[in-house]
PDB file of C-alpha atoms in Angstrom:
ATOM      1  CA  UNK A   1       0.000   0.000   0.000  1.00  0.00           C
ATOM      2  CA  UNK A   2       1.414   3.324  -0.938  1.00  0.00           C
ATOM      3  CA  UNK A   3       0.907   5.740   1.959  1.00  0.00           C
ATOM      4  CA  UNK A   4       2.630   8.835   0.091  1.00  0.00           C
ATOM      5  CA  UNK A   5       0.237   8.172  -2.735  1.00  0.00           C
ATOM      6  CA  UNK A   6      -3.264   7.874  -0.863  1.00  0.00           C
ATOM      7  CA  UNK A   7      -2.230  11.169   0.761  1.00  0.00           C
ATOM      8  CA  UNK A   8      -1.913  12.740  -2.034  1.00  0.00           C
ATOM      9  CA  UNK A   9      -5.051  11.857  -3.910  1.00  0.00           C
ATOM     10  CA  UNK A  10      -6.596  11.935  -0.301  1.00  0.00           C
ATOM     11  CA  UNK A  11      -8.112  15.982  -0.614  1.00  0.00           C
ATOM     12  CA  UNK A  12      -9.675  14.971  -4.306  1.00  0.00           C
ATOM     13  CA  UNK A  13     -11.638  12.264  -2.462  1.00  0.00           C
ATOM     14  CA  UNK A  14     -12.863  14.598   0.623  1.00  0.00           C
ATOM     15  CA  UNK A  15     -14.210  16.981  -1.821  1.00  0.00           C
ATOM     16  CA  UNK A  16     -15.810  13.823  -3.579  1.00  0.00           C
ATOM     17  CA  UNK A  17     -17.595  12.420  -0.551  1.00  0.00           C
ATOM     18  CA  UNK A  18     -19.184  15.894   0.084  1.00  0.00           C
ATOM     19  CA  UNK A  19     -20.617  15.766  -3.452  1.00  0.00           C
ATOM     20  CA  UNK A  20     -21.537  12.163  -2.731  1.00  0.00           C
ATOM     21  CA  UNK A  21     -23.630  13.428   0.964  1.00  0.00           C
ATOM     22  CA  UNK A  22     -24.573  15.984  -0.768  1.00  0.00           C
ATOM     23  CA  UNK A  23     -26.488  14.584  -4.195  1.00  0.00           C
ATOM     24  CA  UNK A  24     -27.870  11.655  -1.850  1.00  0.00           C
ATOM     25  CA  UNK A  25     -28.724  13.689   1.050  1.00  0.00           C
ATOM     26  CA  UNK A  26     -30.638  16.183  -1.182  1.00  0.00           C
ATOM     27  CA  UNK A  27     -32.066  12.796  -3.293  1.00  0.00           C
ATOM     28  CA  UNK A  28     -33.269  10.855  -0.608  1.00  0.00           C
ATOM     29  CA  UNK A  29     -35.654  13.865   1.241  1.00  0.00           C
ATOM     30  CA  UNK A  30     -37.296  14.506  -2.527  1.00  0.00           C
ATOM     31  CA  UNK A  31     -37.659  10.461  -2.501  1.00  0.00           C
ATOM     32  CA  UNK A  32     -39.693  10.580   0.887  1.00  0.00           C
ATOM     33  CA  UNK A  33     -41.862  13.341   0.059  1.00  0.00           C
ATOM     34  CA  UNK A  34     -42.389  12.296  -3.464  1.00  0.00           C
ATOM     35  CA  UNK A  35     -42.915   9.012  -1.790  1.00  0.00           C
ATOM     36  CA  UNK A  36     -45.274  10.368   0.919  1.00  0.00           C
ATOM     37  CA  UNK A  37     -47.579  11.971  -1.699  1.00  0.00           C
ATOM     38  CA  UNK A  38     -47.716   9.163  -3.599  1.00  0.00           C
ATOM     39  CA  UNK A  39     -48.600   6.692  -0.321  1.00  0.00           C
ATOM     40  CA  UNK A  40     -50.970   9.372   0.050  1.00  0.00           C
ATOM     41  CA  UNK A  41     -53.115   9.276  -3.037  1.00  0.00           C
ATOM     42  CA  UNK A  42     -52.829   5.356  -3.075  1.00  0.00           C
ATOM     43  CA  UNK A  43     -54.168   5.106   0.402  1.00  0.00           C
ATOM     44  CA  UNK A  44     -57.318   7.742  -0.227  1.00  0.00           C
ATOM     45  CA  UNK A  45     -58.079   6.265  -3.850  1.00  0.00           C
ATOM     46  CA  UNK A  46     -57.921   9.694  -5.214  1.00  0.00           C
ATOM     47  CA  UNK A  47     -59.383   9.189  -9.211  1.00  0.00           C
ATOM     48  CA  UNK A  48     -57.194   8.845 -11.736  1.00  0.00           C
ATOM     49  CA  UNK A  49     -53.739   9.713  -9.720  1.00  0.00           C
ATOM     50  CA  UNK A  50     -53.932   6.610  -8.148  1.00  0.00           C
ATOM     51  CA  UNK A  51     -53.120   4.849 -11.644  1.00  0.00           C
ATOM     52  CA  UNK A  52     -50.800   7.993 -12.950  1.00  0.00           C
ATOM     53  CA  UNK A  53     -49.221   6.899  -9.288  1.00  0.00           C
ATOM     54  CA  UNK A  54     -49.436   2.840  -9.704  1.00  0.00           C
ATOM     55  CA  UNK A  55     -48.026   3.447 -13.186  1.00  0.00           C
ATOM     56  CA  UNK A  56     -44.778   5.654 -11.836  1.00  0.00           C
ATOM     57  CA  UNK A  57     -43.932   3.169  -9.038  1.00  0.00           C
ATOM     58  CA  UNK A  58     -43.824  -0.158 -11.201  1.00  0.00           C
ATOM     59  CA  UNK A  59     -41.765   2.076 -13.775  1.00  0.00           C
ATOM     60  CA  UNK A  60     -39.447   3.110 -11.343  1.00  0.00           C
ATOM     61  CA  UNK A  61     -38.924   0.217  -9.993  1.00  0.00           C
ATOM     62  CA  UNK A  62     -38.384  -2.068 -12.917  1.00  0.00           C
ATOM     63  CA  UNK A  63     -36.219  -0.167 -14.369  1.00  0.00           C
ATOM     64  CA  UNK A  64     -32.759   0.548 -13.656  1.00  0.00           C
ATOM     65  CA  UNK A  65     -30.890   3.949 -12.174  1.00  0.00           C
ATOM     66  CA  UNK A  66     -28.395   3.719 -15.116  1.00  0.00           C
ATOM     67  CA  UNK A  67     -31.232   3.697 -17.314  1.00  0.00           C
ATOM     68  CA  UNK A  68     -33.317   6.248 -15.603  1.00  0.00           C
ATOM     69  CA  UNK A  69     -30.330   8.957 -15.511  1.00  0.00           C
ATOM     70  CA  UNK A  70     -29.359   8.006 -19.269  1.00  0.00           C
ATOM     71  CA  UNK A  71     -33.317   9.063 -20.244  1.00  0.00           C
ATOM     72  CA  UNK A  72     -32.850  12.049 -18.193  1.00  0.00           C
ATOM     73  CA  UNK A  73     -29.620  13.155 -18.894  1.00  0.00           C
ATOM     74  CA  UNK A  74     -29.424  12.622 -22.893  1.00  0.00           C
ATOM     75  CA  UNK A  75     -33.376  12.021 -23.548  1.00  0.00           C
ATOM     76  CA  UNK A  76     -34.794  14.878 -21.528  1.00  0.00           C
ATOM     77  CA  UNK A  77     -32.898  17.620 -24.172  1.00  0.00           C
ATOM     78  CA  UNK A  78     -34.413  16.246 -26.810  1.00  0.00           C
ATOM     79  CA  UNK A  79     -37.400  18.051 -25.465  1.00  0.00           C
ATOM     80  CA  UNK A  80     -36.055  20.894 -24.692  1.00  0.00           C
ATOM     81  CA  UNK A  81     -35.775  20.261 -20.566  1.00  0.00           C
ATOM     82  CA  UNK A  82     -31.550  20.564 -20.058  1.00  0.00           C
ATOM     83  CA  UNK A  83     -30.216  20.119 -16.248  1.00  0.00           C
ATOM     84  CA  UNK A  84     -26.849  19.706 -14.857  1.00  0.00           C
ATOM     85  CA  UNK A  85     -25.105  16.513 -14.231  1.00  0.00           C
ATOM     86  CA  UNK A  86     -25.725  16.864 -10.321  1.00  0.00           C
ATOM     87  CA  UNK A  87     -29.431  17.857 -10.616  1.00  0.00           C
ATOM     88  CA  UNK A  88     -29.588  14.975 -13.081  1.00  0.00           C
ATOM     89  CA  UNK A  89     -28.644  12.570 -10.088  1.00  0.00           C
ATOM     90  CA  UNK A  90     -30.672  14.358  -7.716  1.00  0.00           C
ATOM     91  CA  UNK A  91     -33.402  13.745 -10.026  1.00  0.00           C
ATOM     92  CA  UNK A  92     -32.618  10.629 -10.850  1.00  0.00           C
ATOM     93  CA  UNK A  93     -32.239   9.254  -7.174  1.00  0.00           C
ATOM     94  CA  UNK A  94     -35.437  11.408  -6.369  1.00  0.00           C
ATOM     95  CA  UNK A  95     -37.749   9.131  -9.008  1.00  0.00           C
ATOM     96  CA  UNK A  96     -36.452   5.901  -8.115  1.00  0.00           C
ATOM     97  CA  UNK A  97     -36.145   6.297  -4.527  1.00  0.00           C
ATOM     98  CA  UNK A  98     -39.705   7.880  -4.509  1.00  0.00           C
ATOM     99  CA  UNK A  99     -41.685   4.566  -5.567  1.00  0.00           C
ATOM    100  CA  UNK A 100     -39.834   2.572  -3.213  1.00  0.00           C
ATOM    101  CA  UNK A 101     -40.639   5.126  -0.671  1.00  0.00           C
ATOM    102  CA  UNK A 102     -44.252   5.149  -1.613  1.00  0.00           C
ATOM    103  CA  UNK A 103     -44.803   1.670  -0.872  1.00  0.00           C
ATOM    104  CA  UNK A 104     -43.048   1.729   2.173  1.00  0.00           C
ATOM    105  CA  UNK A 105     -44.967   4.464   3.348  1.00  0.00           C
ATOM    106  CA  UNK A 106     -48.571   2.803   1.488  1.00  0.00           C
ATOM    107  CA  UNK A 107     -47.598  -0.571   3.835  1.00  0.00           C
ATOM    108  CA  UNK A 108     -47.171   2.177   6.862  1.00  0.00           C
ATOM    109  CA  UNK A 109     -50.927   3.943   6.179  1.00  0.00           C
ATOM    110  CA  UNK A 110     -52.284   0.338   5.410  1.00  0.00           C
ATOM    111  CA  UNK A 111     -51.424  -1.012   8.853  1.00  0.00           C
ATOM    112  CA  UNK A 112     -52.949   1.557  10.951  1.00  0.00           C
ATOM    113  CA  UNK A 113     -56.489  -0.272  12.762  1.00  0.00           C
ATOM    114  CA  UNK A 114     -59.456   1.113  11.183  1.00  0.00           C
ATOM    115  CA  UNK A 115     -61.180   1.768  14.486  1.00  0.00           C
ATOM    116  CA  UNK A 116     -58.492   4.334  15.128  1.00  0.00           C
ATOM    117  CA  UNK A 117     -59.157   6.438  12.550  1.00  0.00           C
ATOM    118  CA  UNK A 118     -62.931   6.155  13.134  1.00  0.00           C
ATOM    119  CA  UNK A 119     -62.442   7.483  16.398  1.00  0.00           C
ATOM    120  CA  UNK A 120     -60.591  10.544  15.227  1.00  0.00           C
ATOM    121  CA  UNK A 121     -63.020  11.381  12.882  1.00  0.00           C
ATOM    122  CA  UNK A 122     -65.789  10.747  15.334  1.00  0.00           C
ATOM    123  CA  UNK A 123     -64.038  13.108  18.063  1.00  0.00           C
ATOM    124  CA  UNK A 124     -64.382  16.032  15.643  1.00  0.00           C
ATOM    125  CA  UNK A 125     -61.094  15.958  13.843  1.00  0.00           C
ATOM    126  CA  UNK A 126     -61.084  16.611  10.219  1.00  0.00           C
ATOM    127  CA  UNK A 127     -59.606  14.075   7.429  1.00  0.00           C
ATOM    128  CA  UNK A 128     -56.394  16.279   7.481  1.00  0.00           C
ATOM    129  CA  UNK A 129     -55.991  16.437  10.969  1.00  0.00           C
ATOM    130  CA  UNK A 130     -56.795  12.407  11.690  1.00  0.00           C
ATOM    131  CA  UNK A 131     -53.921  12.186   9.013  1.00  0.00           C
ATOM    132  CA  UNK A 132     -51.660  14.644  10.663  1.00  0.00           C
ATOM    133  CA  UNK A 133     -51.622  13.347  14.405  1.00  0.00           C
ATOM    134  CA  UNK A 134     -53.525   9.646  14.415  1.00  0.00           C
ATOM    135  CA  UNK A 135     -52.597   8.293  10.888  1.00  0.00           C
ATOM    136  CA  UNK A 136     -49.764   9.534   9.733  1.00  0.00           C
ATOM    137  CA  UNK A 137     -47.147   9.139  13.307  1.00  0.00           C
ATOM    138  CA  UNK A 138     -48.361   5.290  13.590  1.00  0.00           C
ATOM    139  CA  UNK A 139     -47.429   4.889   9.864  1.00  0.00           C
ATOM    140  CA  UNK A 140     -43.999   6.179  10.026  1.00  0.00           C
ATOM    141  CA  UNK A 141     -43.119   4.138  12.798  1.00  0.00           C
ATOM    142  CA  UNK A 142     -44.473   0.885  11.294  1.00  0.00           C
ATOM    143  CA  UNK A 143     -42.385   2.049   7.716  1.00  0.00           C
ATOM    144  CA  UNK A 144     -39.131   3.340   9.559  1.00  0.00           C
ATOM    145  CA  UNK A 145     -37.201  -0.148   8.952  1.00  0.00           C
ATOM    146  CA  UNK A 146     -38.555   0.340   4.975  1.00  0.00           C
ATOM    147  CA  UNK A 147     -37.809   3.996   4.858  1.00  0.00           C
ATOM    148  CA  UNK A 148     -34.323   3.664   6.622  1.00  0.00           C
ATOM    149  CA  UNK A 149     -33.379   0.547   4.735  1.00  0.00           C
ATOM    150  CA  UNK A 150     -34.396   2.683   1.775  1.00  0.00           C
ATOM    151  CA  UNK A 151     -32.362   5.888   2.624  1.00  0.00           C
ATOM    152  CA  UNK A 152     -29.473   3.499   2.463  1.00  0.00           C
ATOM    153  CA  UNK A 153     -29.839   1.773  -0.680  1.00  0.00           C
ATOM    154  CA  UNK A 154     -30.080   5.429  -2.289  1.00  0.00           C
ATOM    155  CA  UNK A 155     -26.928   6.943  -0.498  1.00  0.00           C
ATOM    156  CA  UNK A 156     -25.198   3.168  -2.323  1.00  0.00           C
ATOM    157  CA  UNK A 157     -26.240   4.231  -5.380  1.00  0.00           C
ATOM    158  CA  UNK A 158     -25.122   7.440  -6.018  1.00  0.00           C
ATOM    159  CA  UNK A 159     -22.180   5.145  -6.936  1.00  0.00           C
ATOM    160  CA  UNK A 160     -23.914   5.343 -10.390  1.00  0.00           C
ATOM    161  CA  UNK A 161     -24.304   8.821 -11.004  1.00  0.00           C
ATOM    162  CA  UNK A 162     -20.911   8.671 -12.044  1.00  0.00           C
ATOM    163  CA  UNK A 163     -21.840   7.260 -15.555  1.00  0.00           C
ATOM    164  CA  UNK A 164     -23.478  11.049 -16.335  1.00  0.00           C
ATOM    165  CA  UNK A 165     -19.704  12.700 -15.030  1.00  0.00           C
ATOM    166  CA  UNK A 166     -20.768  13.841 -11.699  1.00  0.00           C
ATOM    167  CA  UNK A 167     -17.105  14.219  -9.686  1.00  0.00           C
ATOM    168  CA  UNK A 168     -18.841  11.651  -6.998  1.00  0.00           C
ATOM    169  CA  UNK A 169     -16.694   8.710  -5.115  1.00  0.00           C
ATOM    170  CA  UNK A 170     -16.835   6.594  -7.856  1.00  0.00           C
ATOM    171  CA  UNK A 171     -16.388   8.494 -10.478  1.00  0.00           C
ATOM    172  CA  UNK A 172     -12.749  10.209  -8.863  1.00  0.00           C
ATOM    173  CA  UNK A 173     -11.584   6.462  -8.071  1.00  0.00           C
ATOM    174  CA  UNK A 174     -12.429   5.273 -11.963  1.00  0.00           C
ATOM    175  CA  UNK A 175     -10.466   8.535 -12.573  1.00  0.00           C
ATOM    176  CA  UNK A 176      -7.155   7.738 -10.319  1.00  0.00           C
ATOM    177  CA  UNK A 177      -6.895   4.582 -11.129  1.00  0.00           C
ATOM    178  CA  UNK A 178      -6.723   5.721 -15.228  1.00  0.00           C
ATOM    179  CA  UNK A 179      -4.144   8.181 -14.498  1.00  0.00           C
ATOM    180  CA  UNK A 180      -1.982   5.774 -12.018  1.00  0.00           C
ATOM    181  CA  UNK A 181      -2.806   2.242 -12.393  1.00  0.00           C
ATOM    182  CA  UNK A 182      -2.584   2.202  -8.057  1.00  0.00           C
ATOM    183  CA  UNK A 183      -5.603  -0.126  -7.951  1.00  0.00           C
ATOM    184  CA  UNK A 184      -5.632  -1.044  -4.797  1.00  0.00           C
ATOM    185  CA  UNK A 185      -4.830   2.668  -2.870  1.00  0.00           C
ATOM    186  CA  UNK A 186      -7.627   3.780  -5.083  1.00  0.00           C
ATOM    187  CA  UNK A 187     -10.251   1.241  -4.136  1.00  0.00           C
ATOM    188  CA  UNK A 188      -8.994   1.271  -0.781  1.00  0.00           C
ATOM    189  CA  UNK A 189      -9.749   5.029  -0.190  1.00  0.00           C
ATOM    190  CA  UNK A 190     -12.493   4.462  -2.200  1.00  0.00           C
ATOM    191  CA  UNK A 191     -13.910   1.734   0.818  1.00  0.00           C
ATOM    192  CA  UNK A 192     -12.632   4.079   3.474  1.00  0.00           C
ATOM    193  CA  UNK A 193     -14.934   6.755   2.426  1.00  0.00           C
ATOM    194  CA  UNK A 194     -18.472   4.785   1.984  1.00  0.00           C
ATOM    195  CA  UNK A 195     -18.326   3.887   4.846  1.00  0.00           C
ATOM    196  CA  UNK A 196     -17.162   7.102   6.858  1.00  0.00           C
ATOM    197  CA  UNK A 197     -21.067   8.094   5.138  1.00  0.00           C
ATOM    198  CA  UNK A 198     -22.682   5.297   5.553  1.00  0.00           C
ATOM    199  CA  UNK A 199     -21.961   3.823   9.140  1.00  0.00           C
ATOM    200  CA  UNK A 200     -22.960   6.649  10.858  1.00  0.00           C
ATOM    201  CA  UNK A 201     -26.367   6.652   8.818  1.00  0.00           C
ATOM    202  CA  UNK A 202     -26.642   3.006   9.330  1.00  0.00           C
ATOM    203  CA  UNK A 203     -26.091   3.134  12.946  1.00  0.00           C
ATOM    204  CA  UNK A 204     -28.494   6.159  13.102  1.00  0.00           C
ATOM    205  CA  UNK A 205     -31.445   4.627  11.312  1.00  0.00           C
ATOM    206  CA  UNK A 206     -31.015   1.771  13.695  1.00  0.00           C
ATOM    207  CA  UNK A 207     -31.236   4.144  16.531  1.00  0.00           C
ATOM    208  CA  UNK A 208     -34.493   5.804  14.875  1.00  0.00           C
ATOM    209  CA  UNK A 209     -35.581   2.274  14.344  1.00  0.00           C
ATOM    210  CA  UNK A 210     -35.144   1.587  18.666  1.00  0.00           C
ATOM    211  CA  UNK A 211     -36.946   4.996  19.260  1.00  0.00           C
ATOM    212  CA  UNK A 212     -40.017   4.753  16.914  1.00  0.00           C
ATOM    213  CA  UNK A 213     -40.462   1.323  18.128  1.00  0.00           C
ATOM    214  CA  UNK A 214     -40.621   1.976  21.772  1.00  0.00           C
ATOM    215  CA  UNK A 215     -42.507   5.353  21.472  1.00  0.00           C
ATOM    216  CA  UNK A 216     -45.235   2.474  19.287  1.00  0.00           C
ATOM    217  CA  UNK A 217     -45.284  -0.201  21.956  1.00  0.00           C
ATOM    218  CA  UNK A 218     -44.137   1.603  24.836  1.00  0.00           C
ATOM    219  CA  UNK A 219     -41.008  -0.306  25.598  1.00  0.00           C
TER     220      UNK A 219
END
């Protein structure tokens, strides 16, 4: 392993991880409201954006992210809609992330009893408002293990948003290795900093996970 060489390429990959936390930070919060809207007009039955809505999430879902960012990136153009590389994989992350949220937040709404939300409605409480404090906080906490599994899975694969040239993790180790041939400092550094982002995520979805669950059950 050559130490004199991983510190040197060392600053190129610190400003690539922030790109990386960046793109997939950004990404992932348009994936769980896009997601949450869409659970949202799937659970109410709302006409005709309930198809429109069962039609985006099998798309997005059988297709891949490659695919999805080529469309954007090169097809979008076409039609007179040009973005940046980076808003490309914001984008990109943002409509695939956003079906899987959806049906992790549709299993959430799905699972809440019945009788509760009868009993919010007959207290007085408006639809919005048996959403907003009955429906809605028993949800999450059922979908939290979905939704955190799911934040996860997008922060991984911003690893692809390198095939559109955004300066991400992936994309500056491809790079180093072309210009040097050092393999194994590049993949190494390349290791080092997924998971200096995605430990600390991991291990704090897994503390949301302990909280959500004992605020549900009271344990």
């Amino acid at each position: 392993m050559n130490w004199e060489f991983i510190g040197k390429y060392l600053p190129m990959y610190e400003k690539a991880a922030l790109l990386t936390v960046k793109i997939g930070v950004i990404g992932i919060l348009f994936a769980i409201l896009l997601g949450l809207v869409c659970a949202a007009i799937q659970y109410y039955k709302v006409p005709v954006l309930r198809w429109i809505v069962a039609v985006y999430v099998e798309l997005s879902r059988n297709t891949p992210l490659l695919v999805q960012l080529f469309f954007i990136y090169y097809g979008f153009p076409k039609i007179g809609i040009r973005m940046s590389a980076e808003v490309c994989g914001v984008v990109g992350l943002a409509f695939l992330g956003g079906s899987y949220m959806a049906e992790a937040f549709r299993g959430g709404l799905e699972a809440v009893s019945k009788g509760q939300i009868e009993s919010a409605l007959s207290i007085g409480l408006t639809p919005f408002q048996a959403f907003r404090y009955v429906i809605f906080p028993q949800a999450f906490a059922i979908a939290t293990p979905a939704i955190g599994a799911n934040c996860l899975f997008l922060m991984k694969e911003t690893s692809v948003i390198s095939a559109v040239a955004v300066a991400e993790l992936m994309f500056v180790a491809k790079e180093v290795i072309g210009l040097d041939y050092k393999t194994n400092e590049a993949l190494f550094l390349l290791v080092v900093f997924y998971l200096i982002i995605l430990l600390p995520m991991s291990l704090f979805i897994s503390y949301l996970e302990r909280r959500t669950r004992r605020a549900k059950y009271g344990a």
